[in-house]
PDB file of C-alpha atoms in Angstrom:
ATOM      1  CA  MET M   1      -2.416 -16.592  38.419  1.00 40.00           C
ATOM      2  CA  LYS M   2      -6.173 -16.637  37.820  1.00 41.00           C
ATOM      3  CA  HIS M   3      -6.204 -12.817  37.891  1.00 38.00           C
ATOM      4  CA  LEU M   4      -3.452 -12.664  35.266  1.00 34.00           C
ATOM      5  CA  TYR M   5      -5.489 -14.922  32.998  1.00 38.00           C
ATOM      6  CA  PHE M   6      -8.563 -12.668  33.284  1.00 37.00           C
ATOM      7  CA  LEU M   7      -6.437  -9.537  32.816  1.00 35.00           C
ATOM      8  CA  GLY M   8      -4.865 -11.053  29.677  1.00 41.00           C
ATOM      9  CA  ALA M   9      -8.273 -12.095  28.327  1.00 40.00           C
ATOM     10  CA  ALA M  10      -9.698  -8.611  29.004  1.00 40.00           C
ATOM     11  CA  LEU M  11      -6.756  -6.953  27.196  1.00 37.00           C
ATOM     12  CA  LEU M  12      -7.193  -9.273  24.230  1.00 39.00           C
ATOM     13  CA  LEU M  13     -10.907  -8.442  24.033  1.00 40.00           C
ATOM     14  CA  MET M  14     -10.057  -4.734  24.057  1.00 41.00           C
ATOM     15  CA  ILE M  15      -7.261  -4.992  21.436  1.00 43.00           C
ATOM     16  CA  ALA M  16      -8.986  -7.378  18.986  1.00 41.00           C
ATOM     17  CA  PRO M  17     -11.713  -4.900  17.852  1.00 45.00           C
ATOM     18  CA  ALA M  18      -9.105  -2.153  17.298  1.00 45.00           C
ATOM     19  CA  MET M  19      -6.965  -4.503  15.180  1.00 45.00           C
ATOM     20  CA  ALA M  20     -10.032  -5.609  13.215  1.00 46.00           C
ATOM     21  CA  GLN M  21     -10.902  -1.968  12.465  1.00 55.00           C
ATOM     22  CA  THR M  22      -7.476  -1.291  10.952  1.00 66.00           C
ATOM     23  CA  ALA M  23      -7.039  -4.669   9.213  1.00 81.00           C
ATOM     24  CA  TRP M  24      -8.705  -3.357   6.032  1.00 90.00           C
ATOM     25  CA  ARG M  25      -8.116   0.381   6.538  1.00 95.00           C
ATOM     26  CA  ILE M  26      -5.906   2.730   4.530  1.00 96.00           C
ATOM     27  CA  GLU M  27      -4.456   5.586   6.579  1.00 97.00           C
ATOM     28  CA  PRO M  28      -2.457   8.036   4.403  1.00 96.00           C
ATOM     29  CA  GLY M  29       1.158   8.399   5.487  1.00 96.00           C
ATOM     30  CA  GLN M  30       0.811   5.585   8.032  1.00 96.00           C
ATOM     31  CA  TYR M  31      -0.443   2.182   6.941  1.00 96.00           C
ATOM     32  CA  ILE M  32      -2.486  -0.089   4.731  1.00 94.00           C
ATOM     33  CA  GLY M  33      -4.076  -2.775   6.880  1.00 92.00           C
ATOM     34  CA  ASN M  34      -1.551  -4.017   9.420  1.00 90.00           C
ATOM     35  CA  THR M  35       1.420  -3.056   7.206  1.00 91.00           C
ATOM     36  CA  LYS M  36       2.897   0.127   8.633  1.00 94.00           C
ATOM     37  CA  ILE M  37       5.314   2.750   7.307  1.00 94.00           C
ATOM     38  CA  GLY M  38       8.471   2.692   9.455  1.00 93.00           C
ATOM     39  CA  ALA M  39       8.122  -0.941  10.559  1.00 92.00           C
ATOM     40  CA  THR M  40      10.951  -3.306   9.771  1.00 90.00           C
ATOM     41  CA  ALA M  41      10.652  -5.735   6.893  1.00 82.00           C
ATOM     42  CA  ASP M  42      11.336  -8.541   9.399  1.00 84.00           C
ATOM     43  CA  ASP M  43       8.261  -7.477  11.399  1.00 87.00           C
ATOM     44  CA  MET M  44       6.176  -7.486   8.205  1.00 83.00           C
ATOM     45  CA  ALA M  45       7.462 -10.927   7.191  1.00 82.00           C
ATOM     46  CA  ALA M  46       6.701 -12.268  10.677  1.00 86.00           C
ATOM     47  CA  MET M  47       3.125 -10.979  10.394  1.00 86.00           C
ATOM     48  CA  LEU M  48       2.473 -11.771   6.712  1.00 86.00           C
ATOM     49  CA  GLY M  49       4.667 -14.847   6.278  1.00 88.00           C
ATOM     50  CA  PRO M  50       7.269 -15.231   3.536  1.00 88.00           C
ATOM     51  CA  ALA M  51       6.750 -13.004   0.487  1.00 89.00           C
ATOM     52  CA  ASP M  52       5.493 -14.645  -2.712  1.00 87.00           C
ATOM     53  CA  GLY M  53       7.773 -12.524  -4.883  1.00 86.00           C
ATOM     54  CA  GLY M  54       9.724  -9.309  -5.169  1.00 85.00           C
ATOM     55  CA  ASP M  55      12.842  -7.569  -6.367  1.00 83.00           C
ATOM     56  CA  ALA M  56      15.906  -6.197  -4.549  1.00 82.00           C
ATOM     57  CA  ALA M  57      18.981  -4.119  -5.371  1.00 81.00           C
ATOM     58  CA  MET M  58      21.459  -1.932  -3.502  1.00 85.00           C
ATOM     59  CA  GLY M  59      19.716  -1.851  -0.107  1.00 86.00           C
ATOM     60  CA  LYS M  60      16.216  -1.424  -1.546  1.00 87.00           C
ATOM     61  CA  ALA M  61      13.563  -4.113  -2.016  1.00 87.00           C
ATOM     62  CA  TRP M  62       9.978  -4.839  -3.003  1.00 87.00           C
ATOM     63  CA  SER M  63       8.282  -7.764  -1.266  1.00 89.00           C
ATOM     64  CA  ILE M  64       4.975  -8.905  -2.735  1.00 89.00           C
ATOM     65  CA  TRP M  65       2.231 -11.018  -1.161  1.00 89.00           C
ATOM     66  CA  TYR M  66      -0.360 -12.280  -3.625  1.00 89.00           C
ATOM     67  CA  SER M  67      -3.951 -13.198  -2.957  1.00 87.00           C
ATOM     68  CA  HIS M  68      -4.921 -16.869  -3.110  1.00 85.00           C
ATOM     69  CA  LYS M  69      -7.675 -18.503  -5.129  1.00 87.00           C
ATOM     70  CA  LYS M  70     -10.154 -20.954  -3.595  1.00 88.00           C
ATOM     71  CA  ASP M  71      -7.920 -23.847  -4.678  1.00 89.00           C
ATOM     72  CA  LYS M  72      -5.033 -22.204  -2.674  1.00 84.00           C
ATOM     73  CA  SER M  73      -3.066 -21.297  -5.835  1.00 85.00           C
ATOM     74  CA  LEU M  74      -1.633 -17.769  -6.152  1.00 84.00           C
ATOM     75  CA  ASP M  75      -3.694 -15.024  -7.767  1.00 82.00           C
ATOM     76  CA  SER M  76      -0.987 -12.676  -9.050  1.00 78.00           C
ATOM     77  CA  THR M  77      -3.573 -10.117 -10.192  1.00 82.00           C
ATOM     78  CA  ARG M  78      -4.283  -9.082  -6.561  1.00 87.00           C
ATOM     79  CA  TYR M  79      -1.471  -8.174  -4.201  1.00 89.00           C
ATOM     80  CA  LEU M  80      -0.077  -6.227  -1.275  1.00 90.00           C
ATOM     81  CA  ALA M  81       3.431  -4.931  -1.972  1.00 90.00           C
ATOM     82  CA  VAL M  82       5.869  -3.541   0.586  1.00 90.00           C
ATOM     83  CA  TYR M  83       8.831  -1.377  -0.391  1.00 90.00           C
ATOM     84  CA  SER M  84      11.674  -1.191   2.100  1.00 90.00           C
ATOM     85  CA  VAL M  85      15.062   0.558   2.342  1.00 90.00           C
ATOM     86  CA  ARG M  86      18.087  -0.366   4.458  1.00 91.00           C
ATOM     87  CA  GLU M  87      18.397   2.167   7.306  1.00 87.00           C
ATOM     88  CA  GLU M  88      19.689   2.326  10.820  1.00 80.00           C
ATOM     89  CA  THR M  89      16.870   1.859  13.311  1.00 70.00           C
ATOM     90  CA  ASN M  90      17.185   1.341  17.063  1.00 73.00           C
ATOM     91  CA  GLY M  91      20.971   1.218  16.703  1.00 77.00           C
ATOM     92  CA  LYS M  92      20.917  -1.586  14.100  1.00 83.00           C
ATOM     93  CA  GLU M  93      20.695  -1.734  10.339  1.00 89.00           C
ATOM     94  CA  ALA M  94      17.367  -3.063   9.099  1.00 89.00           C
ATOM     95  CA  MET M  95      15.114  -2.948   6.071  1.00 90.00           C
ATOM     96  CA  VAL M  96      12.493  -0.300   6.933  1.00 93.00           C
ATOM     97  CA  VAL M  97       9.079  -0.054   5.218  1.00 93.00           C
ATOM     98  CA  LYS M  98       8.775   3.119   3.109  1.00 93.00           C
ATOM     99  CA  GLN M  99       5.795   2.330   0.871  1.00 92.00           C
ATOM    100  CA  VAL M 100       2.827  -0.021   0.960  1.00 93.00           C
ATOM    101  CA  ARG M 101       0.877  -0.629  -2.263  1.00 93.00           C
ATOM    102  CA  VAL M 102      -2.376  -2.529  -2.920  1.00 94.00           C
ATOM    103  CA  ASN M 103      -4.492  -3.144  -5.982  1.00 92.00           C
ATOM    104  CA  THR M 104      -7.537  -4.715  -4.339  1.00 91.00           C
ATOM    105  CA  SER M 105     -10.729  -2.957  -3.275  1.00 93.00           C
ATOM    106  CA  SER M 106     -10.764  -4.777   0.090  1.00 91.00           C
ATOM    107  CA  PHE M 107      -8.835  -1.881   1.690  1.00 94.00           C
ATOM    108  CA  THR M 108     -10.557   1.506   2.189  1.00 96.00           C
ATOM    109  CA  THR M 109      -9.793   4.925   3.621  1.00 95.00           C
ATOM    110  CA  GLU M 110     -11.897   6.285   6.466  1.00 94.00           C
ATOM    111  CA  LYS M 111     -13.963   8.204   3.878  1.00 93.00           C
ATOM    112  CA  GLY M 112     -14.497   5.096   1.713  1.00 94.00           C
ATOM    113  CA  LEU M 113     -11.936   5.588  -1.065  1.00 96.00           C
ATOM    114  CA  ARG M 114     -10.607   2.328  -2.507  1.00 97.00           C
ATOM    115  CA  VAL M 115      -9.309   0.727  -5.662  1.00 96.00           C
ATOM    116  CA  GLY M 116     -12.184   1.259  -8.085  1.00 96.00           C
ATOM    117  CA  SER M 117     -13.000   4.794  -6.846  1.00 97.00           C
ATOM    118  CA  ALA M 118     -13.377   7.445  -9.545  1.00 96.00           C
ATOM    119  CA  TYR M 119     -10.902  10.324  -9.869  1.00 96.00           C
ATOM    120  CA  ILE M 120     -13.734  12.792  -9.126  1.00 95.00           C
ATOM    121  CA  GLU M 121     -14.370  11.167  -5.708  1.00 96.00           C
ATOM    122  CA  ILE M 122     -10.652  11.228  -4.866  1.00 97.00           C
ATOM    123  CA  LYS M 123     -10.226  14.867  -5.975  1.00 97.00           C
ATOM    124  CA  LYS M 124     -13.088  15.947  -3.660  1.00 97.00           C
ATOM    125  CA  LEU M 125     -11.343  14.450  -0.635  1.00 96.00           C
ATOM    126  CA  PHE M 126      -7.762  15.282  -1.692  1.00 96.00           C
ATOM    127  CA  PRO M 127      -7.903  18.615  -3.574  1.00 97.00           C
ATOM    128  CA  ALA M 128      -4.069  18.897  -3.519  1.00 95.00           C
ATOM    129  CA  ILE M 129      -3.731  15.766  -5.715  1.00 96.00           C
ATOM    130  CA  LYS M 130      -1.412  16.204  -8.692  1.00 94.00           C
ATOM    131  CA  VAL M 131      -0.061  14.161 -11.589  1.00 92.00           C
ATOM    132  CA  VAL M 132       3.542  13.088 -10.967  1.00 89.00           C
ATOM    133  CA  ALA M 133       4.138  10.412 -13.611  1.00 85.00           C
ATOM    134  CA  GLU M 134       2.643   8.311 -16.349  1.00 84.00           C
ATOM    135  CA  TYR M 135       3.605   4.913 -17.650  1.00 82.00           C
ATOM    136  CA  GLN M 136       2.481   2.030 -19.762  1.00 77.00           C
ATOM    137  CA  ASP M 137       1.247  -1.159 -18.094  1.00 71.00           C
ATOM    138  CA  LYS M 138       3.257  -3.711 -20.072  1.00 69.00           C
ATOM    139  CA  LEU M 139       0.972  -6.587 -19.083  1.00 68.00           C
ATOM    140  CA  LYS M 140      -2.362  -5.015 -20.036  1.00 71.00           C
ATOM    141  CA  GLY M 141      -1.156  -2.421 -22.541  1.00 74.00           C
ATOM    142  CA  ARG M 142      -2.957   0.457 -20.852  1.00 79.00           C
ATOM    143  CA  LYS M 143      -1.727   3.894 -19.809  1.00 84.00           C
ATOM    144  CA  ILE M 144      -1.494   4.491 -16.062  1.00 87.00           C
ATOM    145  CA  ILE M 145      -1.381   7.991 -14.575  1.00 89.00           C
ATOM    146  CA  LEU M 146       0.143   8.303 -11.118  1.00 90.00           C
ATOM    147  CA  TYR M 147      -1.340  10.983  -8.862  1.00 94.00           C
ATOM    148  CA  ASP M 148       0.272  11.892  -5.540  1.00 95.00           C
ATOM    149  CA  VAL M 149      -0.918  13.785  -2.493  1.00 96.00           C
ATOM    150  CA  ARG M 150       2.591  14.348  -1.147  1.00 95.00           C
ATOM    151  CA  LYS M 151       1.660  16.201   2.047  1.00 96.00           C
ATOM    152  CA  GLU M 152      -0.794  13.478   3.103  1.00 96.00           C
ATOM    153  CA  GLY M 153       1.387  10.501   2.062  1.00 96.00           C
ATOM    154  CA  ILE M 154      -0.946   8.756  -0.396  1.00 97.00           C
ATOM    155  CA  ALA M 155      -0.808   8.122  -4.149  1.00 95.00           C
ATOM    156  CA  PHE M 156      -3.358   6.776  -6.629  1.00 95.00           C
ATOM    157  CA  GLU M 157      -2.749   4.973  -9.915  1.00 92.00           C
ATOM    158  CA  MET M 158      -5.519   5.748 -12.372  1.00 93.00           C
ATOM    159  CA  THR M 159      -6.519   4.354 -15.734  1.00 91.00           C
ATOM    160  CA  THR M 160      -9.220   5.483 -18.138  1.00 88.00           C
ATOM    161  CA  VAL M 161     -12.206   3.182 -18.662  1.00 86.00           C
ATOM    162  CA  LYS M 162     -15.094   3.275 -21.148  1.00 84.00           C
ATOM    163  CA  GLY M 163     -16.706   6.686 -21.255  1.00 82.00           C
ATOM    164  CA  GLY M 164     -13.459   8.501 -20.430  1.00 85.00           C
ATOM    165  CA  LYS M 165     -13.827   8.101 -16.655  1.00 91.00           C
ATOM    166  CA  GLN M 166     -10.588   7.704 -14.668  1.00 94.00           C
ATOM    167  CA  VAL M 167     -10.687   4.886 -12.108  1.00 96.00           C
ATOM    168  CA  CYS M 168      -8.188   3.990  -9.390  1.00 96.00           C
ATOM    169  CA  THR M 169      -6.296   0.730 -10.036  1.00 93.00           C
ATOM    170  CA  ALA M 170      -3.820   0.837  -7.113  1.00 93.00           C
ATOM    171  CA  ILE M 171      -3.171   2.859  -3.943  1.00 96.00           C
ATOM    172  CA  THR M 172       0.209   3.499  -2.314  1.00 95.00           C
ATOM    173  CA  VAL M 173       0.820   4.902   1.147  1.00 96.00           C
ATOM    174  CA  HIS M 174       4.199   6.586   1.736  1.00 95.00           C
ATOM    175  CA  PRO M 175       5.749   8.911   4.355  1.00 95.00           C
ATOM    176  CA  GLN M 176       4.022  12.290   4.546  1.00 96.00           C
ATOM    177  CA  GLY M 177       5.906  15.013   2.701  1.00 94.00           C
ATOM    178  CA  GLU M 178       7.951  12.582   0.560  1.00 90.00           C
ATOM    179  CA  ASP M 179       7.502  12.076  -3.169  1.00 85.00           C
ATOM    180  CA  ILE M 180       6.089   8.768  -4.353  1.00 83.00           C
ATOM    181  CA  ASN M 181       8.921   8.604  -6.944  1.00 71.00           C
ATOM    182  CA  THR M 182      11.665   8.753  -4.310  1.00 58.00           C
ATOM    183  CA  TYR M 183      12.427   5.050  -4.570  1.00 57.00           C
ATOM    184  CA  ILE M 184      12.824   2.305  -7.175  1.00 54.00           C
ATOM    185  CA  LEU M 185       9.875   1.438  -9.357  1.00 61.00           C
ATOM    186  CA  PHE M 186       7.428  -1.343  -8.724  1.00 62.00           C
ATOM    187  CA  PRO M 187       8.485  -4.461 -10.676  1.00 59.00           C
ATOM    188  CA  GLY M 188       6.879  -4.514 -14.122  1.00 57.00           C
ATOM    189  CA  TYR M 189       6.635  -0.707 -14.421  1.00 61.00           C
ATOM    190  CA  GLU M 190      10.163   0.088 -15.540  1.00 58.00           C
ATOM    191  CA  GLY M 191       8.695   2.123 -18.435  1.00 57.00           C
ATOM    192  CA  LEU M 192       7.718   4.950 -16.092  1.00 58.00           C
ATOM    193  CA  LYS M 193       7.830   8.342 -17.727  1.00 58.00           C
ATOM    194  CA  LYS M 194       8.091  11.289 -15.341  1.00 54.00           C
ATOM    195  CA  LEU M 195       6.119  14.374 -16.302  1.00 48.00           C
TER     196      LEU M 195
END
C-alpha cells in the first residue's frame, strides 16, 4: 500500500506541471486552458462548475463562465464561453464542445498572442488570416471584425482603437478546417453581417 501511495504522489507531481502549463494556454484547433474541443459539455461543467449564463436552441448551446470581482460578484465583462452541439459520442448522445471563446488577456498562444495583441502581430504568425464577418457590438456601439484562420482552428475578433490600430478583443478556438461561422452566434451579437 505504501508503494501505491508513493507511485500516486509521483504521478501527481509529474502531471501537475503539465496541467499548469496548459491552464492559461491557447492551442489553435484544440483548447483554451483546460477547455478542450471535442470534450463533452458535462466534462466541462464538472471541471468549471455550473455555467453563469448562456443560451440554447435546437441541440446547440452556449455556456458562459464569468470572471469574479474581489467581492465575489460576477464580472460579466470577462468570460470564457463554450459552444457545444448535440452529437453521438462513444455510443451515446452528448453535448460536444465545438468552440471555446475568451475575451481576457490571461490566456496566450505559445508565441504570446492574446486578447490585446495588434492585428500586425497576429498576421505575422498567421499569414492565412482572413476577414469572415463584421458586426456591431450592441453593448459598446463599436464595429467588430471577425478574422478566421480556418486551417489552424483559431479566430480573432478585432476592433479599431485610437490611431487606427486594430486590436484583438476576443479569441475563439474551433475545429481545424471548419469555419468559425458554422454554428449559432454568440449571445449579444445577433447583428452579425457576413461579408
